[in-house]
Coordinates of C-alpha atoms in Angstrom, one line a residue:
Chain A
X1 CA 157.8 -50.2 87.6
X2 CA 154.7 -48.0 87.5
X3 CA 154.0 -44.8 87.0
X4 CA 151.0 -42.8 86.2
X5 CA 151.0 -41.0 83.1
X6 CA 150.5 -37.4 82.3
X7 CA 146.5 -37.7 82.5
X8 CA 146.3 -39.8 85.4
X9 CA 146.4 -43.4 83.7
X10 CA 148.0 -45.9 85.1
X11 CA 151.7 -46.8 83.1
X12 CA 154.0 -50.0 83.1
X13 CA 157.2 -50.1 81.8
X14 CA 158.9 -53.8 80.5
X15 CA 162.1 -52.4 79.6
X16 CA 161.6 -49.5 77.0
X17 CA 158.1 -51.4 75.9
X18 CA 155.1 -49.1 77.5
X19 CA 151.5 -50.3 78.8
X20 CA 148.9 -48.1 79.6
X21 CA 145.3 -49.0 81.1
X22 CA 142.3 -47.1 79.5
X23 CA 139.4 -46.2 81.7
X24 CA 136.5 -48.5 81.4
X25 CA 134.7 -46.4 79.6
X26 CA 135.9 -43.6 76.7
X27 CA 133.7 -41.4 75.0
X28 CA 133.4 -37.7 74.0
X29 CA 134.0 -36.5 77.8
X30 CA 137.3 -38.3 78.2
X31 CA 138.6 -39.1 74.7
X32 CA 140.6 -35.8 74.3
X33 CA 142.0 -36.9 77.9
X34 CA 142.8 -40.5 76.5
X35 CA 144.2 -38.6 73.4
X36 CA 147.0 -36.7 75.4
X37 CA 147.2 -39.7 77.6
X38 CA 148.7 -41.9 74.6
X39 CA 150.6 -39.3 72.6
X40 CA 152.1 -38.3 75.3
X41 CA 153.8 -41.7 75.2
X42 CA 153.8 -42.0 71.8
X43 CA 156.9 -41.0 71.3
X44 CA 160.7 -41.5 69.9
X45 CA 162.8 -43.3 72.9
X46 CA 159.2 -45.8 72.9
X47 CA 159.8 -48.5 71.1
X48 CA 156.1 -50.3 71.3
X49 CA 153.3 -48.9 73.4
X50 CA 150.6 -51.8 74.2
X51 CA 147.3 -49.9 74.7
X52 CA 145.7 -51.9 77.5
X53 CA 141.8 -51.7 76.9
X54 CA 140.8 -54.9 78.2
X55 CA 139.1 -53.5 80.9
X56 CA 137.1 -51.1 79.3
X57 CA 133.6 -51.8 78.7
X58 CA 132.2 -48.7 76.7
X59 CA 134.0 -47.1 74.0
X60 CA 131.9 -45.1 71.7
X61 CA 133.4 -43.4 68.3
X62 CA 135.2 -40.1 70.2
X63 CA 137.6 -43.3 72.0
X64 CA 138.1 -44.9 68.7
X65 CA 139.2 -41.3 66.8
X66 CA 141.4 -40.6 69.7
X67 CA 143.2 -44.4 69.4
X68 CA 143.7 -43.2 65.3
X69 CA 145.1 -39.9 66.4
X70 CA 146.9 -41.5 68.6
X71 CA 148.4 -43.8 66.1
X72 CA 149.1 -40.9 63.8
X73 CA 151.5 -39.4 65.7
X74 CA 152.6 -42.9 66.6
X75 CA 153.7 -43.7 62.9
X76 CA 155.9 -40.5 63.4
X77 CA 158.0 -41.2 65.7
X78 CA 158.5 -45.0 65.0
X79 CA 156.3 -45.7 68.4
X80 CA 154.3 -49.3 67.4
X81 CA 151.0 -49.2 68.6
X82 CA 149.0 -52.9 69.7
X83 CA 146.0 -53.2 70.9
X84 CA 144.4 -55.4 73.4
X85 CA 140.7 -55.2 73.4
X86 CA 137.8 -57.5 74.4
X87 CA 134.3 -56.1 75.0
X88 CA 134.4 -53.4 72.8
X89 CA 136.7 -54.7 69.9
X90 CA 133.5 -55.0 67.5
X91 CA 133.8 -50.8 67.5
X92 CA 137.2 -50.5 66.3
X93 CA 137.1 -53.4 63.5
X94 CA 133.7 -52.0 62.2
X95 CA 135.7 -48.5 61.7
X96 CA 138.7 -50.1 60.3
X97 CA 141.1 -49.6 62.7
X98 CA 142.1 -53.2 63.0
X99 CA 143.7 -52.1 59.2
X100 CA 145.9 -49.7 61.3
X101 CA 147.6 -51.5 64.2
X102 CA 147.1 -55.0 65.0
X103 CA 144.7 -56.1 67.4
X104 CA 144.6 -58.5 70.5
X105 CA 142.2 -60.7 71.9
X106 CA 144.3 -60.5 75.7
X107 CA 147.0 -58.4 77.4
X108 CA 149.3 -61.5 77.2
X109 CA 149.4 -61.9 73.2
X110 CA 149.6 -58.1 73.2
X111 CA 152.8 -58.2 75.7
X112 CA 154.3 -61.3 73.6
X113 CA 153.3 -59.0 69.8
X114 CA 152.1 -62.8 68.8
X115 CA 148.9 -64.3 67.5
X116 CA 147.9 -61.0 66.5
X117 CA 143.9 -60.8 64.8
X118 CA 144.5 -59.6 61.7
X119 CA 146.4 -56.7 61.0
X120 CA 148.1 -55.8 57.8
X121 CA 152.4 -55.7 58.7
X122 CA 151.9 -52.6 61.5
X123 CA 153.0 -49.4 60.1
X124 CA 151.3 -50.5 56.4
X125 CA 147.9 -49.7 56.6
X126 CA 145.7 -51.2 54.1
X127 CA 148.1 -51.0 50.8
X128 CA 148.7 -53.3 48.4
X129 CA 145.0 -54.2 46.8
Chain B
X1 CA 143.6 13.1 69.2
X2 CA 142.7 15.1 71.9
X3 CA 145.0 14.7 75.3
X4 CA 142.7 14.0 78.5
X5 CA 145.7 13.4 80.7
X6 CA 147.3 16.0 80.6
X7 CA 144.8 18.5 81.5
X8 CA 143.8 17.2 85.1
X9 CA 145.2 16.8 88.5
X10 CA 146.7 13.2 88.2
X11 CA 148.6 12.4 91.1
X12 CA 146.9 14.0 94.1
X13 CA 146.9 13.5 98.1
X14 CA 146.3 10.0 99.6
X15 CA 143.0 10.4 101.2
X16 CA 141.4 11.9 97.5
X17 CA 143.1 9.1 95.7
X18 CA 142.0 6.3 98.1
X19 CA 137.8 7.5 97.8
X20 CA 138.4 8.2 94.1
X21 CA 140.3 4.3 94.2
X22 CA 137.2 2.8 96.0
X23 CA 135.2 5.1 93.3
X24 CA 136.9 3.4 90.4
X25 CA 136.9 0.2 91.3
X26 CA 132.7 0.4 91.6
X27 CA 133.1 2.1 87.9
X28 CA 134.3 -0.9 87.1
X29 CA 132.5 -3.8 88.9
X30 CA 129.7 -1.9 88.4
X31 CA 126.3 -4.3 88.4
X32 CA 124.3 -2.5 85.6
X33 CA 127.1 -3.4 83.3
X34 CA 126.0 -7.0 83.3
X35 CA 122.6 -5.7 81.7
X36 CA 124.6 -4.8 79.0
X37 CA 125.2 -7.8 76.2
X38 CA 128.6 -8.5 75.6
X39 CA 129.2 -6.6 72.9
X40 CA 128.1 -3.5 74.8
X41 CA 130.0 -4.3 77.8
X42 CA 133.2 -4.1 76.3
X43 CA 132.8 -1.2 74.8
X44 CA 131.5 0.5 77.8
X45 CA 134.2 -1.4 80.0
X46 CA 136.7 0.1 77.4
X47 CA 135.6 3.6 77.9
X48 CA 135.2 3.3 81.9
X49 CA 139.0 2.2 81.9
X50 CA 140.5 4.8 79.5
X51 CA 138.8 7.3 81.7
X52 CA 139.7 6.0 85.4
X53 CA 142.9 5.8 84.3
X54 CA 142.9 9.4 82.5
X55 CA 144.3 8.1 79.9
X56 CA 143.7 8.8 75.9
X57 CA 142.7 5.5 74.6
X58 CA 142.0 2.4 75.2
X59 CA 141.9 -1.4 73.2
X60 CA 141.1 -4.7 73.3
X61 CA 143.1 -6.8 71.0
X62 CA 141.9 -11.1 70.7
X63 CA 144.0 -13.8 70.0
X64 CA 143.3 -15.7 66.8
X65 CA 144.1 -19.0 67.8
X66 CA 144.7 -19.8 63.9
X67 CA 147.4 -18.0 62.9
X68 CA 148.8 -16.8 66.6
X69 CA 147.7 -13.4 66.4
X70 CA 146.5 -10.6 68.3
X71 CA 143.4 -9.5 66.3
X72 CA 142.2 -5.6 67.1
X73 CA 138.8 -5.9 67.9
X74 CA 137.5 -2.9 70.1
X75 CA 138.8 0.5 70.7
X76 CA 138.4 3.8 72.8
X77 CA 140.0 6.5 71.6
X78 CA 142.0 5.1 68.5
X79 CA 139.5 3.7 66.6
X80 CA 142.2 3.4 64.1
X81 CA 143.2 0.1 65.6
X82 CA 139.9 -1.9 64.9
X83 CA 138.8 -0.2 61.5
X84 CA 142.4 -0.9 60.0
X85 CA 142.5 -4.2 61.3
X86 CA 145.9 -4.4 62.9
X87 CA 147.9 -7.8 63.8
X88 CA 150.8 -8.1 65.8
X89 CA 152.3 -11.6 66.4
X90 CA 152.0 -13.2 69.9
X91 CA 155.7 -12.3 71.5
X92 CA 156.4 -9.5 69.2
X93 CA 156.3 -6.0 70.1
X94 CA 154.3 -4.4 73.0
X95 CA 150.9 -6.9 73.1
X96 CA 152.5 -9.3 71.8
X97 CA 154.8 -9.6 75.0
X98 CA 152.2 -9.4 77.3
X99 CA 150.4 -12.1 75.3
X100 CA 152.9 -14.4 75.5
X101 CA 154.7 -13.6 79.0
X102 CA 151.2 -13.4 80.5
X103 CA 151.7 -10.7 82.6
X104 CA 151.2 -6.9 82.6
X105 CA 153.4 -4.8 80.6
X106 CA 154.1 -0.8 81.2
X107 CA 155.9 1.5 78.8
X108 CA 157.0 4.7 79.6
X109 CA 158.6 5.0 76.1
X110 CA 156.7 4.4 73.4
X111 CA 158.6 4.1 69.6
X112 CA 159.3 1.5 66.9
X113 CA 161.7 0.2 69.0
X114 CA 159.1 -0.6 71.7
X115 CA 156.3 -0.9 70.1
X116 CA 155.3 -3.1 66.9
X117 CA 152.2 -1.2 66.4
X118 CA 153.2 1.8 64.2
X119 CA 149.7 3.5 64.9
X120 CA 150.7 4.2 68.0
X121 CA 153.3 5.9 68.1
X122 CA 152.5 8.3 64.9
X123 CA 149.4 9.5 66.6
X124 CA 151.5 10.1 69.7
X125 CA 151.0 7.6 72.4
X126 CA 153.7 8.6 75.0
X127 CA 152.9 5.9 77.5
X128 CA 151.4 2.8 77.5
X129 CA 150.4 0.1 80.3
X130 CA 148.4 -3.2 79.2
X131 CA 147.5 -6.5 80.4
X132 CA 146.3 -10.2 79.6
X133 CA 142.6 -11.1 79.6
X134 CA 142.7 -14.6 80.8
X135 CA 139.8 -16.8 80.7
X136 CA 139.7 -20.6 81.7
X137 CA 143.1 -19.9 82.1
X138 CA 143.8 -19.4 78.7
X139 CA 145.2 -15.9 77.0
X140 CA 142.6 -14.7 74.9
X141 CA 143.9 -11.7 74.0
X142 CA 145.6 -8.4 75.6
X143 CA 143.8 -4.9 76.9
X144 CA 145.7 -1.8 76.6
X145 CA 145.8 1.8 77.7
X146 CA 147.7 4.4 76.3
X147 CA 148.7 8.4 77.2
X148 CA 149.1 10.6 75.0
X149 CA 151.1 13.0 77.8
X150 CA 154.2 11.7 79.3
X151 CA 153.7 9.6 82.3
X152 CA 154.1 6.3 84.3
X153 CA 151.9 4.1 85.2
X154 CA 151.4 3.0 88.3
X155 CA 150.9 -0.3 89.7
X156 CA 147.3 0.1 91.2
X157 CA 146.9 1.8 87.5
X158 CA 147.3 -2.2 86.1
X159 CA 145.9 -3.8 89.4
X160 CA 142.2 -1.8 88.1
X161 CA 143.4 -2.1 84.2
X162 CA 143.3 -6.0 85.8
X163 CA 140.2 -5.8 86.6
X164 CA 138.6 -4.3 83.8
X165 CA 140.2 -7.4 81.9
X166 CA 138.9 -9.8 83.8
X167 CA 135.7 -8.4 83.2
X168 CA 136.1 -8.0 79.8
X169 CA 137.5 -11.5 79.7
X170 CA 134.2 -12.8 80.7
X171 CA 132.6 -10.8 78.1
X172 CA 134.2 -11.9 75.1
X173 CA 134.6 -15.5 75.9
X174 CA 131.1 -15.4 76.2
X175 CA 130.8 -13.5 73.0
X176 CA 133.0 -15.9 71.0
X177 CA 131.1 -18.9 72.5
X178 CA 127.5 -17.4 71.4
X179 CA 129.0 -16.2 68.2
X180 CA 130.6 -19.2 67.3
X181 CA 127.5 -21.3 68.0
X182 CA 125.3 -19.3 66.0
X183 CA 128.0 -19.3 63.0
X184 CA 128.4 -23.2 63.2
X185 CA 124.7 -23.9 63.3
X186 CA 124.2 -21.2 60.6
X187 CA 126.9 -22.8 58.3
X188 CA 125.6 -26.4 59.1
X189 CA 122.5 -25.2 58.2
X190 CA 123.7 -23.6 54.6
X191 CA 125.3 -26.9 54.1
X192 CA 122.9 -29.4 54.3
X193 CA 120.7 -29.8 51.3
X194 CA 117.8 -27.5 51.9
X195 CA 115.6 -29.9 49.2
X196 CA 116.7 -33.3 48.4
X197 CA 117.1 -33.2 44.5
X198 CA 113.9 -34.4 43.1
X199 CA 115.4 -37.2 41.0
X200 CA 113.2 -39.4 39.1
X201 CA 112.3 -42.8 40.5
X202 CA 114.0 -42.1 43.7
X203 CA 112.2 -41.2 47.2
X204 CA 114.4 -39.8 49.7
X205 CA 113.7 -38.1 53.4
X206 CA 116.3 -37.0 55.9
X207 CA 117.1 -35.8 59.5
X208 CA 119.5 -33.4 60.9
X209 CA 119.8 -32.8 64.8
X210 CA 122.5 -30.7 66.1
X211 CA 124.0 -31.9 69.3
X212 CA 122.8 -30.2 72.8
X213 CA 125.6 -27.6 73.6
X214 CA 127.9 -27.7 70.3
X215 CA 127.1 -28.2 66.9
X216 CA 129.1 -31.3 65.6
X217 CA 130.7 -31.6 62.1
X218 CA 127.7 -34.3 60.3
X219 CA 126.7 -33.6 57.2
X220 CA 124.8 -35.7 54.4
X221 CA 124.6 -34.3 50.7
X222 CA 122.8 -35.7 48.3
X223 CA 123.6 -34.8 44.4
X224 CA 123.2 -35.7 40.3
X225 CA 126.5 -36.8 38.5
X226 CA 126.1 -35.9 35.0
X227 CA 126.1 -39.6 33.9
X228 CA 122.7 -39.5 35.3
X229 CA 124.0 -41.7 38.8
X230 CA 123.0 -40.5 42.2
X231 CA 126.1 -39.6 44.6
X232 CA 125.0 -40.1 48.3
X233 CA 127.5 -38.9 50.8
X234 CA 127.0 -38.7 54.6
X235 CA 130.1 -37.6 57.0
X236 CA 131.2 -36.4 60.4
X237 CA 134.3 -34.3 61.4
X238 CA 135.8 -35.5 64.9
X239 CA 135.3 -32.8 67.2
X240 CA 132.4 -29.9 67.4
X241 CA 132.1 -26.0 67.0
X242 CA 132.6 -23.6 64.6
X243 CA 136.2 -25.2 63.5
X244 CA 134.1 -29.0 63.0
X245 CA 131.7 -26.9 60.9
X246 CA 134.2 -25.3 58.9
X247 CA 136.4 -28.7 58.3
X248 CA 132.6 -30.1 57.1
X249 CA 132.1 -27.7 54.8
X250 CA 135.3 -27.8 53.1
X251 CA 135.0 -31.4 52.8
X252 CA 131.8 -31.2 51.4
X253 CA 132.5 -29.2 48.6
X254 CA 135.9 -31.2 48.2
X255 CA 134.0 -33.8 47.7
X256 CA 131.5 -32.8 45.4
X257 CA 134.4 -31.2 43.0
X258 CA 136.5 -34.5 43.5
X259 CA 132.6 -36.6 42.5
X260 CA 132.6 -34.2 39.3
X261 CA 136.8 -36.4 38.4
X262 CA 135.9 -39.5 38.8
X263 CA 133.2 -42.0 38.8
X264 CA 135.0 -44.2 41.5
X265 CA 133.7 -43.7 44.8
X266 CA 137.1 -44.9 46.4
X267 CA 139.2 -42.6 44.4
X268 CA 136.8 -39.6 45.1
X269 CA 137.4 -40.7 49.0
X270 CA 141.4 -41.1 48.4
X271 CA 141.5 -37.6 46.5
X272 CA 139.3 -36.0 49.1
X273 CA 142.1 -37.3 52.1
X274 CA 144.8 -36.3 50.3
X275 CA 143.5 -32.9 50.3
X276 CA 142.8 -33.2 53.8
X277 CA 146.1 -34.1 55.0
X278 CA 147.9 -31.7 53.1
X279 CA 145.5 -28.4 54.3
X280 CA 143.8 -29.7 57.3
X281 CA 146.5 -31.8 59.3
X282 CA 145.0 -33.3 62.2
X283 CA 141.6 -33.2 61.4
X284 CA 139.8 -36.7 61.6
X285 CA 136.6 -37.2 59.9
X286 CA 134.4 -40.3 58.5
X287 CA 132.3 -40.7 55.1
X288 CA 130.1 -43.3 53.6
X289 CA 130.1 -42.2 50.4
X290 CA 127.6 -44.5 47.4
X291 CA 127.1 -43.8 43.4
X292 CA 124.0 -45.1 42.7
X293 CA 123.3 -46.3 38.8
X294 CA 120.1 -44.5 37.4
X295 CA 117.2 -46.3 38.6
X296 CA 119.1 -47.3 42.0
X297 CA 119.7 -51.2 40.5
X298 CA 123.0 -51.5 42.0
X299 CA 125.3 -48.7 44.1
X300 CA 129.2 -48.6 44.6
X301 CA 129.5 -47.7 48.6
X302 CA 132.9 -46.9 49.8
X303 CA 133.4 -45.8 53.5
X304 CA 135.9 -44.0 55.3
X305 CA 135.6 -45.0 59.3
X306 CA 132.0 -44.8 58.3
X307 CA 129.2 -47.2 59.9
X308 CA 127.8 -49.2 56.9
X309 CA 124.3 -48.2 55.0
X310 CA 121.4 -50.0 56.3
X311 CA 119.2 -52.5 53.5
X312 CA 115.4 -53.0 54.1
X313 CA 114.5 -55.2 50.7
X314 CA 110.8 -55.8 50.5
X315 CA 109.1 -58.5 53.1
X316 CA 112.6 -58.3 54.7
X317 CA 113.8 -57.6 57.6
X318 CA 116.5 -54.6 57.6
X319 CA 119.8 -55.6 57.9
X320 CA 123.8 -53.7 57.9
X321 CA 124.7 -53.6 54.1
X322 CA 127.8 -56.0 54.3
X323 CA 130.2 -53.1 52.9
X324 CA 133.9 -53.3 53.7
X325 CA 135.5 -51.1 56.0
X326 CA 137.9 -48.5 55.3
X327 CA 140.2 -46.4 56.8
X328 CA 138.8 -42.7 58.8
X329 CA 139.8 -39.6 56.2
X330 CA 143.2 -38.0 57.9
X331 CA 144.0 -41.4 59.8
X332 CA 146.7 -42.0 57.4
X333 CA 148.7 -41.0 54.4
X334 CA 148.1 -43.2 51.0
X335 CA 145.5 -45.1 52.2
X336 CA 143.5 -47.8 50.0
X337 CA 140.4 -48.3 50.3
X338 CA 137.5 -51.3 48.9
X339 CA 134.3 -50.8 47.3
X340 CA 131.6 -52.7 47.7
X341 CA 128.7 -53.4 44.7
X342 CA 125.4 -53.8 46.3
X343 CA 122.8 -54.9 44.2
X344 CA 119.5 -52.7 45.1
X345 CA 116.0 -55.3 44.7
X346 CA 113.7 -53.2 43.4
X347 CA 111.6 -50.5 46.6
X348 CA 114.6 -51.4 48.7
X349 CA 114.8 -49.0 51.2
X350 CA 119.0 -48.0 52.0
X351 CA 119.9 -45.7 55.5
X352 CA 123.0 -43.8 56.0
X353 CA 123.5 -42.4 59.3
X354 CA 126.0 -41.0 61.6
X355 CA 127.4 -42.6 64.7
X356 CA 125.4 -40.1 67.3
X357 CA 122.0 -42.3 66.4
X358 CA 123.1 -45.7 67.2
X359 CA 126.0 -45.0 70.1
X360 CA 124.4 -45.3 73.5
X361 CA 126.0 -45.2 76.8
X362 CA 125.4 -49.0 78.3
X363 CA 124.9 -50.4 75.0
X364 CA 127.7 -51.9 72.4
X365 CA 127.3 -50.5 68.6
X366 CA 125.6 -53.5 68.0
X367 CA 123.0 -53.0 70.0
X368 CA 122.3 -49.3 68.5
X369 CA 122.8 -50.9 65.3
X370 CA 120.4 -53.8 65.9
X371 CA 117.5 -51.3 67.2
X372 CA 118.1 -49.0 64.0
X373 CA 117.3 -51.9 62.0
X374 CA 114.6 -53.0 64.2
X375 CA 113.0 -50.1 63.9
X376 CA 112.9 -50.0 60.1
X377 CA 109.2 -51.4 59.4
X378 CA 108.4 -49.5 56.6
X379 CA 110.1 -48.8 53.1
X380 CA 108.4 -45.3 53.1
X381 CA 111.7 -43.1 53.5
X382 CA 109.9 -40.4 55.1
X383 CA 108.0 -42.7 57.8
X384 CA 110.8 -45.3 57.9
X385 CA 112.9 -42.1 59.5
X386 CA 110.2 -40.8 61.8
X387 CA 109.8 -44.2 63.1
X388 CA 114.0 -44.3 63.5
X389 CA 113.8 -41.0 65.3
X390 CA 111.1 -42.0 67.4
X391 CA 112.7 -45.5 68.8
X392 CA 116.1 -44.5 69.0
X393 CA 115.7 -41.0 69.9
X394 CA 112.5 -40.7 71.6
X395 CA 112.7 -37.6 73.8
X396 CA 116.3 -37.9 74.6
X397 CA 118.3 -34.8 73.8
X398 CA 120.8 -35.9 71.7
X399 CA 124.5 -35.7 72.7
X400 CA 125.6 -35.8 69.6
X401 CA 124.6 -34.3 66.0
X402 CA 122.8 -36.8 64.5
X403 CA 122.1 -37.2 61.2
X404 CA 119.6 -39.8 58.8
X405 CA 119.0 -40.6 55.0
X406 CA 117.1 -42.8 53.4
X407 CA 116.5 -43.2 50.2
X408 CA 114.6 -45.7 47.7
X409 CA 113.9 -46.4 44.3
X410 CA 110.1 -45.3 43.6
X411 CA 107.6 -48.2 43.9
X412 CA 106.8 -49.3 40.0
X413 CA 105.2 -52.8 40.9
X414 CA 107.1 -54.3 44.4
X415 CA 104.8 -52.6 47.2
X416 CA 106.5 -51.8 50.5

């Protein structure tokens, strides 16, 4: 099933597991879009949401806050966030946010929640030095 | 409190009230208003309505967005309003309703029942009609009219009240947006350090550039602990405006009292989030924040979301300090983060900068990072960030604020 989300980006559904495609690029003229775009789904009755990113090719800082915020609200309502990211990964782990929801090389390990990079247990971030 | 109303012909025959219609309407669409500034304009726009409308006075109350009130801000005829600062609560009481239900609102009985606003009714106000001023279809705030002789308004009394709304919308968005910009960039300016501190055996230079449009949140500081170290701090707050600018400076001094606790960079950062989750939920922001020992030997940098410092050592190229990363301030609650020891070679030149210098459309962050480093080919901190500014800037206007430090020990023998 698709259906577009409340910004315009595209949404799958697999059951109550969600998947939406960022743009392929985010920075500060969209990231407040991408922002209400994912915490819009991020919510109680959503189990996982798989942020689909594989196609996007420029993310500057602005996208990366907006994932975080995202993921804030995320840890609220019990929504688990994953990542799948390929040319613009480097951003996200040099930030940290790999500490914050685990991070995936292709849409398929993403879908499957296996072979994840190298997140902490998702919903601990970074505790336990 | 003088009645106006009262005293003239209000409601006369329909061929007098269409030309003195067509008449009011040019009163208030009137061209030579827009020489006015903005401040000007809404008072005049205040007056011109109160008048056309024979009424006794009129005000402009604005929305705080912060604590969802209606703010008194400009008055006509009851003064009162503005000099005693009223406040009325978006849905409560008269303005409040018309705030909230975004549509006009007339009274033909005015008491506490009615109205929140106690001034009004103990200096008499009989009747009242008011509307929303609505700008990039947002409620800013709410314009009133009030009588101090019974009446009713009518409704091409709020289709022209409308008008002189709109206007006045236009006026005070505009104000806000030129007041706010001149209050961030004054704040940002009060915040940065207006001389490095002249500490001995250290060099330092920086830049600052706001973004084109909005100032942005950056900020470096730059202070003595009183164990002698060197604290070295440089930070951004996710978003832009007078509210970024306010978030930056409350961190900054968070984090100078929090520096003043304890000598642990990663505590000062976890102490400094804590703080920020509990009084500024929502806000995002990233630090690199180092303690450098006396003499710059050896720092402890922690970062927050931060890009790491950048190393030139002597007859080296410049390189990304391999720091860990940590967590963004305000990503999440109880958050751990590492510190790294770098040991500092003697006239080692170390850059901290914020993610507007190096993040390029059509380029990956290691691209901007690899030209930052590139263009590092002196250990001079003052040249070193010229020549920084010059390659990676050039004569672009920057999008983002963008801000530089660097900093070295002094040269004794090791020559740049």
């Amino acid at each position: 099933m698709t259906a577009g989300s409340d910004d315009g980006y595209p949404v799958r559904w697999a059951g109550s597991q969600a998947m939406i495609t960022m743009p392929a690029e985010i920075d500060v003229t969209n990231a407040d879009e991408v922002r209400r775009a994912l915490l819009f789904l991020a919510r109680p009755n959503v189990p996982v949401l798989i942020i689909d990113m594989t196609g996007t090719t420029f993310c500057d800082s602005a996208g990366v806050h907006a994932v975080i915020s995202a993921y804030r609200q995320a840890a609220e309502t019990g929504t688990q966030l994953r990542l799948a990211v390929t040319a613009v990964r480097r951003i996200f782990t040099l930030i940290g946010a790999d500490q914050l929801m685990p991070i995936y090389p292709a849409l398929e390990d993403a879908l499957a929640g296996t072979a994840d990079g190298k997140a902490s247990p998702p919903g601990h971030p970074g505790r336990g030095r | 409190l003088a009645s106006r109303g009262s005293s003239r012909e209000w409601v006369g025959a329909g061929h007098v009230r269409a030309e003195g219609r067509l008449r009011d309407i040019q009163t208030i669409t009137d061209v030579a208003l827009s020489r006015l500034d903005d401040r000007d304009l809404l008072a005049e726009l205040l007056k011109r309505a109160r008048d056309i409308l024979q009424a006794d006075t009129a005000a402009v109350l604005l929305l705080d967005p912060s604590s969802g009130e209606l703010v008194a801000t400009a008055a006509a005829g009851l003064e009162e309003e503005v000099r005693q600062g009223v406040r009325i609560a978006v849905g409560a009481g008269f303005a409040g309703r018309i705030a909230a239900e975004r549509r006009p609102v007339v009274l033909d009985h005015v008491d506490h029942t009615t109205v929140r606003n106690p001034l009004l009714w103990t200096k008499g106000i009989r009747a009242l009609v008011g509307v929303p001023l609505v700008a990039a279809g947002e409620v800013i705030g709410v314009l009133h009219v009030g009588s101090l002789a019974e009446r009713k308004f009518s409704s091409d009394d709020v289709e022209l009240l409308q008008l002189a709304a709109d206007r006045a919308a236009t006026a005070v968005k505009s104000m806000i947006t030129k007041e706010e910009g001149i209050a961030a960039a004054a704040l940002q300016r009060s915040l940065l350090p207006a001389a490095l501190p002249a500490s001995s055996g250290v060099q330092m230079a920086a830049r600052y550039v706001p973004g084109e449009g909005a100032v942005g949140g950056d900020w470096y500081d730059v202070f003595t602990l009183p164990s002698g170290r060197l604290g070295v701090v440089m930070g951004d707050v996710t978003g832009s405006g007078l509210p970024a600018a306010v978030i930056m400076g409350r961190m900054r001094s968070a984090l100078r009292a929090y520096a003043l606790v304890t000598a642990d960079p990663a505590e000062v950062l976890a102490k400094l989030d804590a703080k920020m989750q509990h009084f500024e939920p929502g806000a995002l922001a990233t630090v690199a924040y180092a303690v450098f020992e006396p003499g710059m030997k050896e720092a402890r940098v922690c970062l927050a979301g931060h890009y790491p410092p950048v190393v030139a050592a002597v007859g080296e190229p410049a390189r990304l300090a391999n720091v860990a990363p940590g967590l963004l301030i305000g990503a999440a609650p109880g958050v751990d983060r590492p510190v790294t020891t770098l040991q500092i070679a003697p006239g080692t030149l170390v850059g901290f900068y914020t993610d507007g210098l190096v993040e390029r459309h059509g380029q990956t962050i290691d691209d901007g990072l690899d030209q930052l480093c590139r263009a590092i080919t002196t250990r001079s901190p003052d040249a070193a960030c010229a020549a920084v500014m010059a390659e990676l800037v050039g004569n672009t206007p920057a999008r983002d604020d963008i801000a530089l430090l660097m900093i070295r020990s002094s040269p004794g023998g090791a020559q740049p």
